[in-house]
Amino acid sequence: MSDFTNDSLNRSLGSFSPIYNAVWLQDKFQFKDLILRLGVRIERYDANQEVLADEYSLFPTNSVAELRSIADGGSGRGAKLLNNYAIPNVIGDDFVVYVDDINQPNKILGYRDGAQWYDENGTELSNPDLIAQETNSGRIQPFLVSENEELVAESFADYDPVINVLPRVWFSFPINSEAQFFANYDVLAQRPSDGAVFTPYSQYYFLEFNQGGGLANAALKPRVTTNYELGFKQTLSRNSALSIIASYRESKGDFALVKVNQAYPISYLSYSNIDFSTSKSFRAEYELRGQGRTSIALNYALLFSDGTGSNANSSAALIQANLPNLRSLYPTQYDVRHKIVTRIDYQFKGGKDYTGPIWFNKKIFANSGANLIVTTQSGEPYTAYLNPVASVATGSAQRQSLDGNPYGSRKPWQFKVDATFSKNFTVKKKNVKDDFRRPTMDIQAFLWVQNLLNTRIVRGLYGYTGLPNDDGWLSSPEGQQLSANELSTQSYIDLYNAKVDYPYNYLTPRLMRLGLRVYF
């Protein structure tokens, strides 16, 4: 911090250089038919940067204990704040004091402990705007250590490294010669993304001029996910088996966009470890292997995924709706209720094992095959809105109102077929007289086709219309008025429609790749 503040000509900024350490220990035990794997992973994460000492103030503030010291001294700014006033008993010594005016404080208006606010009588407040409205300026006024409002070293503190102990247990044992029970338990940690945690000092300097903007949170910690899984596998025949698996996944400390309301000098958006999510799933898997030329794998998954947020920015709509503190369980964007995946592999062997057709005395399909992956799934959830906005126009600042709950609507079902066709060749090399080189070269020619049926698969859509190519803005009264005021109304409409039909709202259309793999 001192290198940045004291060297005004250079203002040197270091790159993001977190320190990450981990150790992994695992052992395997076998007691008769019981197989047990025990492991533990210990991770240490240090963002290796300074964080705000108080996320609600860029500048050092006075606590209740420091206010009492100033009052006992009898002189200085704020010395008379305790005249004819007694601090409520519920207010702790480390609470931050808020006054009517930063430069000339004459009255205490409230207190804050972390993110919990209190009025001057010690009553808890859910909305700090009530304190701001009573100040001389109409803006929140913390009792600052210095009215100069300069970033100093005391505004920051070192990042507190996080150590996570992550156990893992896996075991299986046969019930009989044709059935097996297995289970596993593991805990995982995920570090925050660089964009959410890296906060150079320059961001703090320009925070006041970034109205409505965001600030990364240098104090973000890794989120922790716990997985439980129980499974049962039954052999149905010599070539087939059925597995039934139930799992539960819990994620704590998920990253979420939050509004730091009534921070000083300005309210801002940032990220915090406040979200929580759970996933409950049931899977049934059927395998058929080596049945002639055909192998089949069929997988069905039933999933229920709920949480207070789906991703780091999913709470943006609640913040826009002035409901930043609403934390309820809703379906997440990963809540795909039904998913069926079928894999069909059809292969012809070569040589004496070839059983396919022979044309013109040629085993035309020897060492060739086809692989199909058929995926069917129910629609992913999305958030619907009551009013349209100009989604692709610049300079537009409309606010949308939620229609129901976040992620309360569903996209259409999806159906997709991927295919791979391949044929293998073996070519003998010439003049290979040693044992260090392979005498043959294997070549595989393949045709890989994604979305074989060229199905239109919707990935993204607009919350007002539920369509991927129309946001409803041009049909609204506001959109029609804006279009009429343009220099060329028809040109504006055509260009707007072209831009709103965003290609990435759809999954890949039919895409074919023809290639060779050479092994030598």
Short mmCIF file of C-alpha atoms in Angstrom, two decimals:
data_model
loop_
_atom_site.label_atom_id
_atom_site.label_comp_id
_atom_site.label_asym_id
_atom_site.label_seq_id
_atom_site.Cartn_x
_atom_site.Cartn_y
_atom_site.Cartn_z
CA MET A 1 0.00 0.00 0.00
CA SER A 2 2.76 2.46 0.89
CA ASP A 3 4.47 1.91 -2.49
CA PHE A 4 1.27 2.94 -4.24
CA THR A 5 0.29 5.94 -2.09
CA ASN A 6 3.74 7.46 -1.56
CA ASP A 7 5.04 7.16 -5.14
CA SER A 8 2.59 9.52 -6.86
CA LEU A 9 4.57 9.54 -10.13
CA ASN A 10 4.47 5.79 -10.76
CA ARG A 11 1.60 4.37 -8.64
CA SER A 12 3.04 0.89 -9.10
CA LEU A 13 0.54 -1.99 -9.01
CA GLY A 14 1.51 -5.61 -8.63
CA SER A 15 -0.18 -8.45 -10.48
CA PHE A 16 -2.50 -10.87 -8.76
CA SER A 17 -0.24 -13.50 -7.20
CA PRO A 18 -2.14 -15.72 -4.75
CA ILE A 19 -0.34 -18.39 -2.77
CA TYR A 20 -1.85 -21.85 -2.99
CA ASN A 21 -0.57 -24.92 -1.16
CA ALA A 22 -2.03 -28.40 -0.96
CA VAL A 23 -1.11 -31.87 0.26
CA TRP A 24 -3.00 -35.05 -0.60
CA LEU A 25 -2.79 -38.31 1.36
CA GLN A 26 -4.59 -41.53 0.46
CA ASP A 27 -4.44 -45.17 1.41
CA LYS A 28 -6.31 -48.26 0.31
CA PHE A 29 -7.46 -51.02 2.64
CA GLN A 30 -9.00 -54.37 1.82
CA PHE A 31 -10.69 -56.59 4.40
CA LYS A 32 -11.82 -59.76 2.66
CA ASP A 33 -14.33 -58.44 0.09
CA LEU A 34 -14.55 -54.91 1.50
CA ILE A 35 -12.46 -52.33 -0.39
CA LEU A 36 -11.91 -49.03 1.41
CA ARG A 37 -10.07 -45.92 0.25
CA LEU A 38 -9.41 -43.17 2.77
CA GLY A 39 -7.92 -39.84 1.84
CA VAL A 40 -7.55 -36.28 3.02
CA ARG A 41 -6.58 -33.17 1.14
CA ILE A 42 -5.37 -30.13 3.07
CA GLU A 43 -5.45 -26.87 1.15
CA ARG A 44 -4.20 -23.43 2.11
CA TYR A 45 -5.30 -20.40 0.12
CA ASP A 46 -3.85 -16.92 0.54
CA ALA A 47 -5.01 -14.19 -1.86
CA ASN A 48 -1.75 -12.40 -0.99
CA GLN A 49 -3.25 -8.94 -1.12
CA GLU A 50 -4.62 -6.39 1.28
CA VAL A 51 -8.35 -6.21 1.91
CA LEU A 52 -10.55 -3.41 3.17
CA ALA A 53 -10.48 -3.28 6.95
CA ASP A 54 -14.16 -2.30 6.79
CA GLU A 55 -16.17 -2.98 3.63
CA TYR A 56 -18.53 -0.15 4.58
CA SER A 57 -15.89 2.58 4.63
CA LEU A 58 -12.86 3.38 2.50
CA PHE A 59 -11.46 5.45 5.35
CA PRO A 60 -10.70 4.56 9.00
CA THR A 61 -13.65 5.07 11.35
CA ASN A 62 -13.99 5.61 15.08
CA SER A 63 -15.48 2.90 17.23
CA VAL A 64 -17.55 3.40 20.37
CA ALA A 65 -14.46 2.82 22.53
CA GLU A 66 -12.52 5.45 20.58
CA LEU A 67 -15.45 7.86 20.86
CA ARG A 68 -15.39 7.48 24.63
CA SER A 69 -11.65 8.26 24.65
CA ILE A 70 -12.25 11.41 22.60
CA ALA A 71 -15.08 12.47 24.91
CA ASP A 72 -12.92 11.87 28.00
CA GLY A 73 -10.26 14.14 26.48
CA GLY A 74 -12.77 16.95 26.32
CA SER A 75 -11.49 18.48 23.08
CA GLY A 76 -11.32 17.76 19.39
CA ARG A 77 -13.83 16.84 16.74
CA GLY A 78 -16.72 14.87 18.25
CA ALA A 79 -15.77 15.54 21.87
CA LYS A 80 -19.30 16.75 22.69
CA LEU A 81 -21.18 13.86 21.11
CA LEU A 82 -21.75 12.22 24.50
CA ASN A 83 -23.03 15.38 26.18
CA ASN A 84 -26.56 14.68 27.42
CA TYR A 85 -26.48 11.31 25.67
CA ALA A 86 -25.81 7.78 26.94
CA ILE A 87 -24.72 4.99 24.62
CA PRO A 88 -27.29 2.14 24.80
CA ASN A 89 -26.20 -0.98 26.66
CA VAL A 90 -26.68 -3.20 23.59
CA ILE A 91 -24.00 -1.25 21.70
CA GLY A 92 -20.55 -2.84 21.93
CA ASP A 93 -17.23 -1.03 22.19
CA ASP A 94 -16.18 -2.11 18.68
CA PHE A 95 -19.33 -0.82 16.95
CA VAL A 96 -18.82 1.90 14.31
CA VAL A 97 -20.38 5.28 15.13
CA TYR A 98 -22.51 7.26 12.65
CA VAL A 99 -23.14 10.98 13.05
CA ASP A 100 -25.02 13.87 11.43
CA ASP A 101 -21.98 15.49 9.78
CA ILE A 102 -18.48 14.17 9.13
CA ASN A 103 -16.72 17.52 9.43
CA GLN A 104 -18.67 18.89 12.40
CA PRO A 105 -20.39 16.01 14.19
CA ASN A 106 -22.95 17.20 16.73
CA LYS A 107 -25.24 14.21 17.10
CA ILE A 108 -25.02 10.43 17.03
CA LEU A 109 -27.54 8.94 14.61
CA GLY A 110 -26.68 5.26 14.77
CA TYR A 111 -24.19 2.41 14.99
CA ARG A 112 -23.07 -0.58 12.95
CA ASP A 113 -21.67 -3.97 13.91
CA GLY A 114 -20.45 -5.66 10.73
CA ALA A 115 -23.53 -5.53 8.51
CA GLN A 116 -26.05 -5.04 11.34
CA TRP A 117 -27.25 -1.46 11.83
CA TYR A 118 -28.72 0.22 14.93
CA ASP A 119 -30.34 3.57 15.52
CA GLU A 120 -29.24 5.96 18.27
CA ASN A 121 -31.49 4.13 20.76
CA GLY A 122 -29.89 0.75 20.08
CA THR A 123 -32.81 -0.61 18.05
CA GLU A 124 -31.85 -2.91 15.17
CA LEU A 125 -32.48 -1.53 11.69
CA SER A 126 -32.96 -3.52 8.50
CA ASN A 127 -32.57 -0.42 6.32
CA PRO A 128 -29.61 1.95 6.93
CA ASP A 129 -31.26 4.51 4.64
CA LEU A 130 -33.16 5.69 7.73
CA ILE A 131 -29.88 6.87 9.26
CA ALA A 132 -28.72 8.54 6.04
CA GLN A 133 -31.97 10.50 5.76
CA GLU A 134 -31.32 12.18 9.12
CA THR A 135 -27.87 13.54 8.22
CA ASN A 136 -27.28 17.13 7.13
CA SER A 137 -26.33 16.02 3.60
CA GLY A 138 -28.78 13.14 3.15
CA ARG A 139 -25.80 10.78 2.76
CA ILE A 140 -24.48 8.33 5.33
CA GLN A 141 -21.91 9.98 7.63
CA PRO A 142 -19.56 7.67 9.57
CA PHE A 143 -17.52 9.21 12.36
CA LEU A 144 -14.19 9.16 10.51
CA VAL A 145 -10.82 9.29 12.22
CA SER A 146 -9.86 12.11 9.83
CA GLU A 147 -12.18 14.32 7.81
CA ASN A 148 -9.54 14.55 5.05
CA GLU A 149 -10.88 11.35 3.48
CA GLU A 150 -7.60 9.94 2.23
CA LEU A 151 -6.72 6.31 1.65
CA VAL A 152 -4.14 5.33 4.23
CA ALA A 153 -2.54 2.08 5.32
CA GLU A 154 -5.04 1.82 8.19
CA SER A 155 -7.85 1.44 5.64
CA PHE A 156 -6.56 -2.03 4.84
CA ALA A 157 -5.66 -5.30 6.51
CA ASP A 158 -3.80 -8.38 5.33
CA TYR A 159 -5.82 -11.21 3.80
CA ASP A 160 -6.44 -13.93 6.38
CA PRO A 161 -5.29 -17.24 4.79
CA VAL A 162 -7.85 -20.04 4.69
CA ILE A 163 -6.98 -23.65 5.50
CA ASN A 164 -9.50 -26.30 4.44
CA VAL A 165 -9.30 -29.93 5.54
CA LEU A 166 -11.09 -32.00 2.90
CA PRO A 167 -11.69 -35.69 3.75
CA ARG A 168 -12.61 -38.32 1.16
CA VAL A 169 -13.95 -41.82 1.75
CA TRP A 170 -14.86 -44.48 -0.83
CA PHE A 171 -15.79 -48.09 -0.21
CA SER A 172 -17.47 -51.02 -1.93
CA PHE A 173 -18.34 -54.58 -1.03
CA PRO A 174 -20.20 -57.38 -2.80
CA ILE A 175 -23.58 -58.47 -1.49
CA ASN A 176 -23.32 -61.68 -3.49
CA SER A 177 -21.59 -62.83 -6.64
CA GLU A 178 -23.85 -60.67 -8.83
CA ALA A 179 -24.53 -57.56 -6.74
CA GLN A 180 -22.34 -54.84 -5.30
CA PHE A 181 -22.91 -51.93 -2.94
CA PHE A 182 -20.69 -48.83 -3.05
CA ALA A 183 -20.60 -45.37 -1.47
CA ASN A 184 -18.40 -42.33 -1.33
CA TYR A 185 -18.09 -39.10 0.60
CA ASP A 186 -15.84 -36.23 -0.37
CA VAL A 187 -15.38 -32.55 0.33
CA LEU A 188 -14.02 -30.16 -2.29
CA ALA A 189 -12.95 -26.51 -2.17
CA GLN A 190 -13.01 -24.07 -5.08
CA ARG A 191 -11.04 -20.85 -5.14
CA PRO A 192 -12.78 -17.63 -6.22
CA SER A 193 -12.17 -16.44 -9.77
CA ASP A 194 -9.55 -13.77 -10.33
CA GLY A 195 -12.12 -11.24 -11.51
CA ALA A 196 -14.14 -11.56 -8.31
CA VAL A 197 -11.24 -11.35 -5.85
CA PHE A 198 -8.38 -9.36 -7.42
CA THR A 199 -8.69 -5.75 -6.26
CA PRO A 200 -5.84 -3.38 -7.17
CA TYR A 201 -5.62 -0.19 -5.13
CA SER A 202 -6.63 1.88 -8.16
CA GLN A 203 -10.17 0.47 -7.92
CA TYR A 204 -10.63 2.09 -4.53
CA TYR A 205 -9.49 5.49 -5.81
CA PHE A 206 -12.11 5.53 -8.57
CA LEU A 207 -14.92 3.91 -6.59
CA GLU A 208 -16.74 7.20 -5.91
CA PHE A 209 -16.85 8.01 -9.62
CA ASN A 210 -18.13 4.55 -10.57
CA GLN A 211 -21.82 5.14 -9.87
CA GLY A 212 -23.67 1.82 -9.83
CA GLY A 213 -20.47 -0.03 -10.61
CA GLY A 214 -18.88 -2.99 -8.94
CA LEU A 215 -15.80 -3.68 -6.87
CA ALA A 216 -14.11 -7.05 -6.54
CA ASN A 217 -13.91 -8.38 -2.99
CA ALA A 218 -10.31 -8.98 -1.99
CA ALA A 219 -11.50 -10.90 1.09
CA LEU A 220 -13.39 -13.66 -0.78
CA LYS A 221 -12.73 -17.17 0.50
CA PRO A 222 -12.97 -20.54 -1.28
CA ARG A 223 -16.37 -22.16 -1.34
CA VAL A 224 -16.74 -25.70 0.02
CA THR A 225 -18.81 -28.46 -1.57
CA THR A 226 -19.73 -31.72 0.16
CA ASN A 227 -20.82 -34.78 -1.84
CA TYR A 228 -22.56 -37.95 -0.63
CA GLU A 229 -23.26 -40.90 -2.93
CA LEU A 230 -24.77 -44.35 -2.45
CA GLY A 231 -24.98 -46.90 -5.22
CA PHE A 232 -26.05 -50.44 -6.00
CA LYS A 233 -24.93 -52.45 -9.05
CA GLN A 234 -26.65 -55.64 -10.16
CA THR A 235 -25.39 -57.99 -12.86
CA LEU A 236 -28.30 -58.95 -15.12
CA SER A 237 -26.49 -61.26 -17.51
CA ARG A 238 -23.00 -62.09 -18.69
CA ASN A 239 -22.93 -58.89 -20.75
CA SER A 240 -25.24 -56.47 -18.95
CA ALA A 241 -25.57 -54.71 -15.62
CA LEU A 242 -27.85 -52.17 -13.94
CA SER A 243 -26.69 -49.49 -11.49
CA ILE A 244 -28.87 -47.34 -9.25
CA ILE A 245 -27.21 -44.33 -7.64
CA ALA A 246 -28.53 -41.68 -5.24
CA SER A 247 -26.48 -38.59 -4.42
CA TYR A 248 -26.68 -35.39 -2.41
CA ARG A 249 -24.50 -32.34 -2.97
CA GLU A 250 -24.25 -29.32 -0.70
CA SER A 251 -22.34 -26.14 -1.45
CA LYS A 252 -21.63 -23.50 1.20
CA GLY A 253 -20.05 -20.09 0.84
CA ASP A 254 -21.01 -19.74 -2.82
CA PHE A 255 -19.98 -16.50 -4.48
CA ALA A 256 -22.81 -13.99 -4.91
CA LEU A 257 -23.22 -10.42 -6.08
CA VAL A 258 -24.22 -8.19 -3.17
CA LYS A 259 -24.91 -4.52 -2.66
CA VAL A 260 -22.93 -2.89 0.13
CA ASN A 261 -25.67 -0.40 0.92
CA GLN A 262 -24.81 2.93 2.55
CA ALA A 263 -21.09 2.33 2.37
CA TYR A 264 -18.95 5.46 2.45
CA PRO A 265 -18.33 7.37 0.25
CA ILE A 266 -20.78 5.47 -1.98
CA SER A 267 -22.87 2.32 -2.07
CA TYR A 268 -21.37 -0.25 -4.44
CA LEU A 269 -21.72 -3.79 -5.76
CA SER A 270 -19.29 -6.50 -4.78
CA TYR A 271 -19.11 -10.25 -4.15
CA SER A 272 -19.50 -12.22 -0.95
CA ASN A 273 -19.53 -15.84 0.29
CA ILE A 274 -23.21 -15.82 1.24
CA ASP A 275 -24.97 -18.18 -1.17
CA PHE A 276 -25.94 -21.78 -0.48
CA SER A 277 -27.17 -24.56 -2.77
CA THR A 278 -28.13 -28.22 -2.67
CA SER A 279 -28.54 -30.85 -5.37
CA LYS A 280 -30.37 -34.14 -4.95
CA SER A 281 -30.19 -36.65 -7.77
CA PHE A 282 -31.17 -40.18 -8.68
CA ARG A 283 -29.49 -42.02 -11.55
CA ALA A 284 -30.20 -45.32 -13.23
CA GLU A 285 -27.53 -46.70 -15.58
CA TYR A 286 -27.86 -49.73 -17.83
CA GLU A 287 -24.87 -51.22 -19.67
CA LEU A 288 -24.82 -53.85 -22.39
CA ARG A 289 -21.32 -54.77 -23.56
CA GLY A 290 -19.99 -57.14 -26.18
CA GLN A 291 -23.38 -58.27 -27.49
CA GLY A 292 -22.15 -59.08 -30.97
CA ARG A 293 -21.16 -55.86 -32.65
CA THR A 294 -23.25 -53.67 -30.35
CA SER A 295 -22.64 -52.03 -27.00
CA ILE A 296 -25.29 -49.87 -25.35
CA ALA A 297 -25.20 -47.56 -22.33
CA LEU A 298 -28.42 -45.94 -21.13
CA ASN A 299 -28.41 -43.31 -18.39
CA TYR A 300 -31.39 -41.58 -16.78
CA ALA A 301 -30.94 -38.80 -14.23
CA LEU A 302 -33.54 -37.11 -12.03
CA LEU A 303 -32.21 -33.90 -10.47
CA PHE A 304 -33.48 -31.34 -7.96
CA SER A 305 -31.14 -28.37 -7.56
CA ASP A 306 -32.11 -25.47 -5.28
CA GLY A 307 -30.16 -22.60 -3.84
CA THR A 308 -30.12 -18.95 -2.86
CA GLY A 309 -28.28 -18.27 -6.12
CA SER A 310 -27.30 -20.00 -9.36
CA ASN A 311 -24.10 -18.15 -10.15
CA ALA A 312 -22.08 -15.20 -8.94
CA ASN A 313 -24.33 -12.66 -10.71
CA SER A 314 -27.75 -14.30 -10.40
CA SER A 315 -28.80 -11.91 -7.61
CA ALA A 316 -28.48 -8.89 -9.93
CA ALA A 317 -32.23 -8.97 -10.64
CA LEU A 318 -33.03 -8.88 -6.92
CA ILE A 319 -30.66 -5.94 -6.44
CA GLN A 320 -32.35 -4.10 -9.33
CA ALA A 321 -35.72 -4.81 -7.74
CA ASN A 322 -34.42 -3.23 -4.51
CA LEU A 323 -34.50 -6.61 -2.73
CA PRO A 324 -30.77 -7.10 -2.10
CA ASN A 325 -31.24 -9.03 1.15
CA LEU A 326 -33.80 -11.54 -0.13
CA ARG A 327 -32.35 -15.00 0.42
CA SER A 328 -34.79 -17.79 -0.39
CA LEU A 329 -34.35 -21.19 -1.98
CA TYR A 330 -35.17 -21.22 -5.69
CA PRO A 331 -34.30 -23.61 -8.52
CA THR A 332 -30.79 -23.00 -9.81
CA GLN A 333 -29.84 -22.76 -13.47
CA TYR A 334 -28.55 -26.34 -13.23
CA ASP A 335 -31.95 -27.73 -12.21
CA VAL A 336 -32.50 -29.99 -15.23
CA ARG A 337 -35.25 -32.23 -13.91
CA HIS A 338 -34.91 -35.09 -16.41
CA LYS A 339 -31.97 -36.11 -18.57
CA ILE A 340 -31.62 -39.25 -20.68
CA VAL A 341 -28.37 -40.11 -22.44
CA THR A 342 -28.11 -43.14 -24.73
CA ARG A 343 -24.77 -44.30 -26.15
CA ILE A 344 -24.81 -46.88 -28.94
CA ASP A 345 -21.55 -48.28 -30.25
CA TYR A 346 -21.59 -50.54 -33.31
CA GLN A 347 -18.20 -52.00 -34.33
CA PHE A 348 -16.97 -54.47 -36.96
CA LYS A 349 -13.86 -56.41 -36.03
CA GLY A 350 -11.10 -57.27 -38.50
CA GLY A 351 -9.29 -60.39 -39.64
CA LYS A 352 -10.76 -63.78 -38.82
CA ASP A 353 -13.24 -62.18 -36.41
CA TYR A 354 -14.95 -60.16 -39.15
CA THR A 355 -18.64 -61.00 -39.42
CA GLY A 356 -19.85 -58.21 -41.67
CA PRO A 357 -20.80 -58.13 -45.35
CA ILE A 358 -18.24 -58.96 -48.04
CA TRP A 359 -18.44 -57.02 -51.30
CA PHE A 360 -16.25 -57.90 -54.28
CA ASN A 361 -14.28 -60.25 -52.00
CA LYS A 362 -13.46 -57.29 -49.74
CA LYS A 363 -14.24 -57.00 -46.06
CA ILE A 364 -15.34 -53.46 -46.67
CA PHE A 365 -16.38 -52.69 -43.07
CA ALA A 366 -13.45 -54.40 -41.31
CA ASN A 367 -12.14 -52.40 -38.32
CA SER A 368 -14.82 -49.76 -38.73
CA GLY A 369 -17.69 -48.62 -36.61
CA ALA A 370 -20.20 -45.99 -35.61
CA ASN A 371 -20.91 -44.35 -32.28
CA LEU A 372 -24.12 -42.47 -31.50
CA ILE A 373 -24.85 -40.32 -28.46
CA VAL A 374 -28.52 -39.36 -28.09
CA THR A 375 -29.28 -36.76 -25.42
CA THR A 376 -32.76 -35.74 -24.29
CA GLN A 377 -33.33 -33.38 -21.39
CA SER A 378 -36.05 -31.22 -19.91
CA GLY A 379 -35.80 -27.46 -20.11
CA GLU A 380 -33.39 -25.48 -17.97
CA PRO A 381 -34.89 -22.84 -15.67
CA TYR A 382 -34.75 -19.13 -16.44
CA THR A 383 -36.07 -15.93 -14.89
CA ALA A 384 -39.16 -14.37 -16.50
CA TYR A 385 -39.86 -10.62 -16.48
CA LEU A 386 -43.06 -8.57 -16.69
CA ASN A 387 -41.74 -5.80 -18.95
CA PRO A 388 -39.40 -5.68 -21.96
CA VAL A 389 -36.17 -3.73 -22.14
CA ALA A 390 -33.85 -2.79 -24.98
CA SER A 391 -31.53 -5.75 -24.42
CA VAL A 392 -29.07 -4.95 -27.20
CA ALA A 393 -29.25 -1.14 -27.38
CA THR A 394 -26.50 0.97 -25.84
CA GLY A 395 -27.30 3.81 -23.47
CA SER A 396 -30.43 2.07 -22.20
CA ALA A 397 -31.01 1.95 -18.44
CA GLN A 398 -34.43 0.38 -17.92
CA ARG A 399 -35.27 -1.80 -14.95
CA GLN A 400 -37.13 -5.10 -15.32
CA SER A 401 -39.66 -6.45 -12.83
CA LEU A 402 -39.67 -10.13 -11.96
CA ASP A 403 -42.55 -12.27 -13.16
CA GLY A 404 -42.83 -14.77 -10.34
CA ASN A 405 -39.73 -16.20 -8.70
CA PRO A 406 -36.14 -16.16 -9.96
CA TYR A 407 -35.59 -19.15 -12.27
CA GLY A 408 -39.29 -19.93 -12.02
CA SER A 409 -39.84 -20.59 -15.75
CA ARG A 410 -38.55 -23.34 -18.03
CA LYS A 411 -36.86 -23.40 -21.42
CA PRO A 412 -38.09 -25.97 -23.98
CA TRP A 413 -36.94 -29.58 -23.96
CA GLN A 414 -33.75 -30.39 -25.84
CA PHE A 415 -32.99 -33.28 -28.17
CA LYS A 416 -29.56 -33.81 -29.69
CA VAL A 417 -27.79 -36.59 -31.60
CA ASP A 418 -24.00 -36.70 -32.01
CA ALA A 419 -22.31 -39.31 -34.19
CA THR A 420 -18.81 -40.54 -34.94
CA PHE A 421 -17.97 -42.84 -37.86
CA SER A 422 -14.47 -44.33 -38.02
CA LYS A 423 -12.32 -46.86 -39.88
CA ASN A 424 -8.89 -48.12 -38.85
CA PHE A 425 -6.04 -49.05 -41.18
CA THR A 426 -2.68 -50.66 -40.48
CA VAL A 427 0.28 -49.75 -42.71
CA LYS A 428 3.54 -51.67 -42.56
CA LYS A 429 6.71 -49.65 -42.38
CA LYS A 430 9.67 -50.36 -44.61
CA ASN A 431 13.22 -51.09 -43.49
CA VAL A 432 12.45 -51.45 -39.79
CA LYS A 433 15.21 -53.73 -38.51
CA ASP A 434 15.39 -52.92 -34.80
CA ASP A 435 13.16 -53.50 -31.79
CA PHE A 436 12.88 -49.85 -30.81
CA ARG A 437 10.47 -48.76 -33.53
CA ARG A 438 7.03 -50.07 -34.31
CA PRO A 439 6.92 -52.12 -37.53
CA THR A 440 3.45 -50.77 -38.34
CA MET A 441 1.64 -47.46 -38.39
CA ASP A 442 -2.01 -47.29 -37.37
CA ILE A 443 -4.28 -44.77 -39.06
CA GLN A 444 -7.83 -43.96 -38.06
CA ALA A 445 -10.04 -41.98 -40.44
CA PHE A 446 -13.08 -40.49 -38.76
CA LEU A 447 -16.10 -38.31 -39.40
CA TRP A 448 -17.36 -36.55 -36.28
CA VAL A 449 -20.81 -34.97 -36.58
CA GLN A 450 -22.23 -32.78 -33.82
CA ASN A 451 -26.00 -32.24 -33.83
CA LEU A 452 -26.51 -34.80 -36.58
CA LEU A 453 -30.18 -33.89 -37.12
CA ASN A 454 -29.43 -30.14 -37.12
CA THR A 455 -31.93 -29.57 -34.32
CA ARG A 456 -32.46 -25.99 -33.14
CA ILE A 457 -31.50 -26.13 -29.47
CA VAL A 458 -32.22 -23.02 -27.40
CA ARG A 459 -29.52 -22.19 -24.87
CA GLY A 460 -30.39 -18.58 -24.03
CA LEU A 461 -33.55 -16.54 -24.34
CA TYR A 462 -35.12 -13.25 -23.32
CA GLY A 463 -37.05 -13.26 -20.07
CA TYR A 464 -40.02 -11.19 -21.26
CA THR A 465 -40.92 -13.19 -24.38
CA GLY A 466 -39.33 -16.55 -23.62
CA LEU A 467 -37.90 -16.50 -27.16
CA PRO A 468 -34.26 -16.63 -28.31
CA ASN A 469 -34.71 -14.12 -31.16
CA ASP A 470 -37.10 -11.47 -29.82
CA ASP A 471 -36.88 -9.48 -26.60
CA GLY A 472 -40.26 -7.77 -27.12
CA TRP A 473 -38.81 -4.27 -27.05
CA LEU A 474 -39.73 -3.19 -30.58
CA SER A 475 -43.36 -4.20 -29.96
CA SER A 476 -43.63 -2.15 -26.76
CA PRO A 477 -44.91 1.47 -26.77
CA GLU A 478 -41.50 2.73 -25.64
CA GLY A 479 -39.72 0.77 -28.36
CA GLN A 480 -42.09 1.97 -31.06
CA GLN A 481 -41.62 5.58 -29.98
CA LEU A 482 -37.84 5.20 -29.96
CA SER A 483 -37.90 3.58 -33.41
CA ALA A 484 -40.03 6.39 -34.82
CA ASN A 485 -37.53 8.99 -33.59
CA GLU A 486 -34.61 7.37 -35.40
CA LEU A 487 -33.29 8.80 -38.66
CA SER A 488 -34.41 5.67 -40.52
CA THR A 489 -37.06 3.70 -38.66
CA GLN A 490 -36.88 0.61 -40.87
CA SER A 491 -33.09 0.53 -40.77
CA TYR A 492 -33.15 0.74 -36.97
CA ILE A 493 -35.69 -2.11 -36.77
CA ASP A 494 -33.72 -4.32 -39.17
CA LEU A 495 -30.41 -3.76 -37.39
CA TYR A 496 -32.00 -4.23 -33.96
CA ASN A 497 -33.61 -7.52 -35.00
CA ALA A 498 -30.31 -8.72 -36.46
CA LYS A 499 -28.52 -8.01 -33.21
CA VAL A 500 -31.19 -9.39 -30.90
CA ASP A 501 -31.08 -12.74 -32.74
CA TYR A 502 -27.86 -13.55 -30.91
CA PRO A 503 -26.19 -16.67 -32.38
CA TYR A 504 -24.98 -17.87 -28.99
CA ASN A 505 -28.59 -18.20 -27.84
CA TYR A 506 -28.47 -21.52 -29.70
CA LEU A 507 -26.28 -24.56 -29.34
CA THR A 508 -24.05 -25.59 -32.24
CA PRO A 509 -25.91 -26.42 -35.48
CA ARG A 510 -24.80 -29.44 -37.48
CA LEU A 511 -21.00 -29.39 -37.47
CA MET A 512 -18.95 -32.03 -39.31
CA ARG A 513 -15.25 -32.70 -38.81
CA LEU A 514 -13.32 -35.06 -41.06
CA GLY A 515 -9.91 -36.10 -39.81
CA LEU A 516 -7.10 -38.61 -39.43
CA ARG A 517 -5.39 -39.92 -36.33
CA VAL A 518 -1.96 -41.42 -36.90
CA TYR A 519 -0.22 -43.67 -34.35
CA PHE A 520 3.41 -44.48 -35.13
#
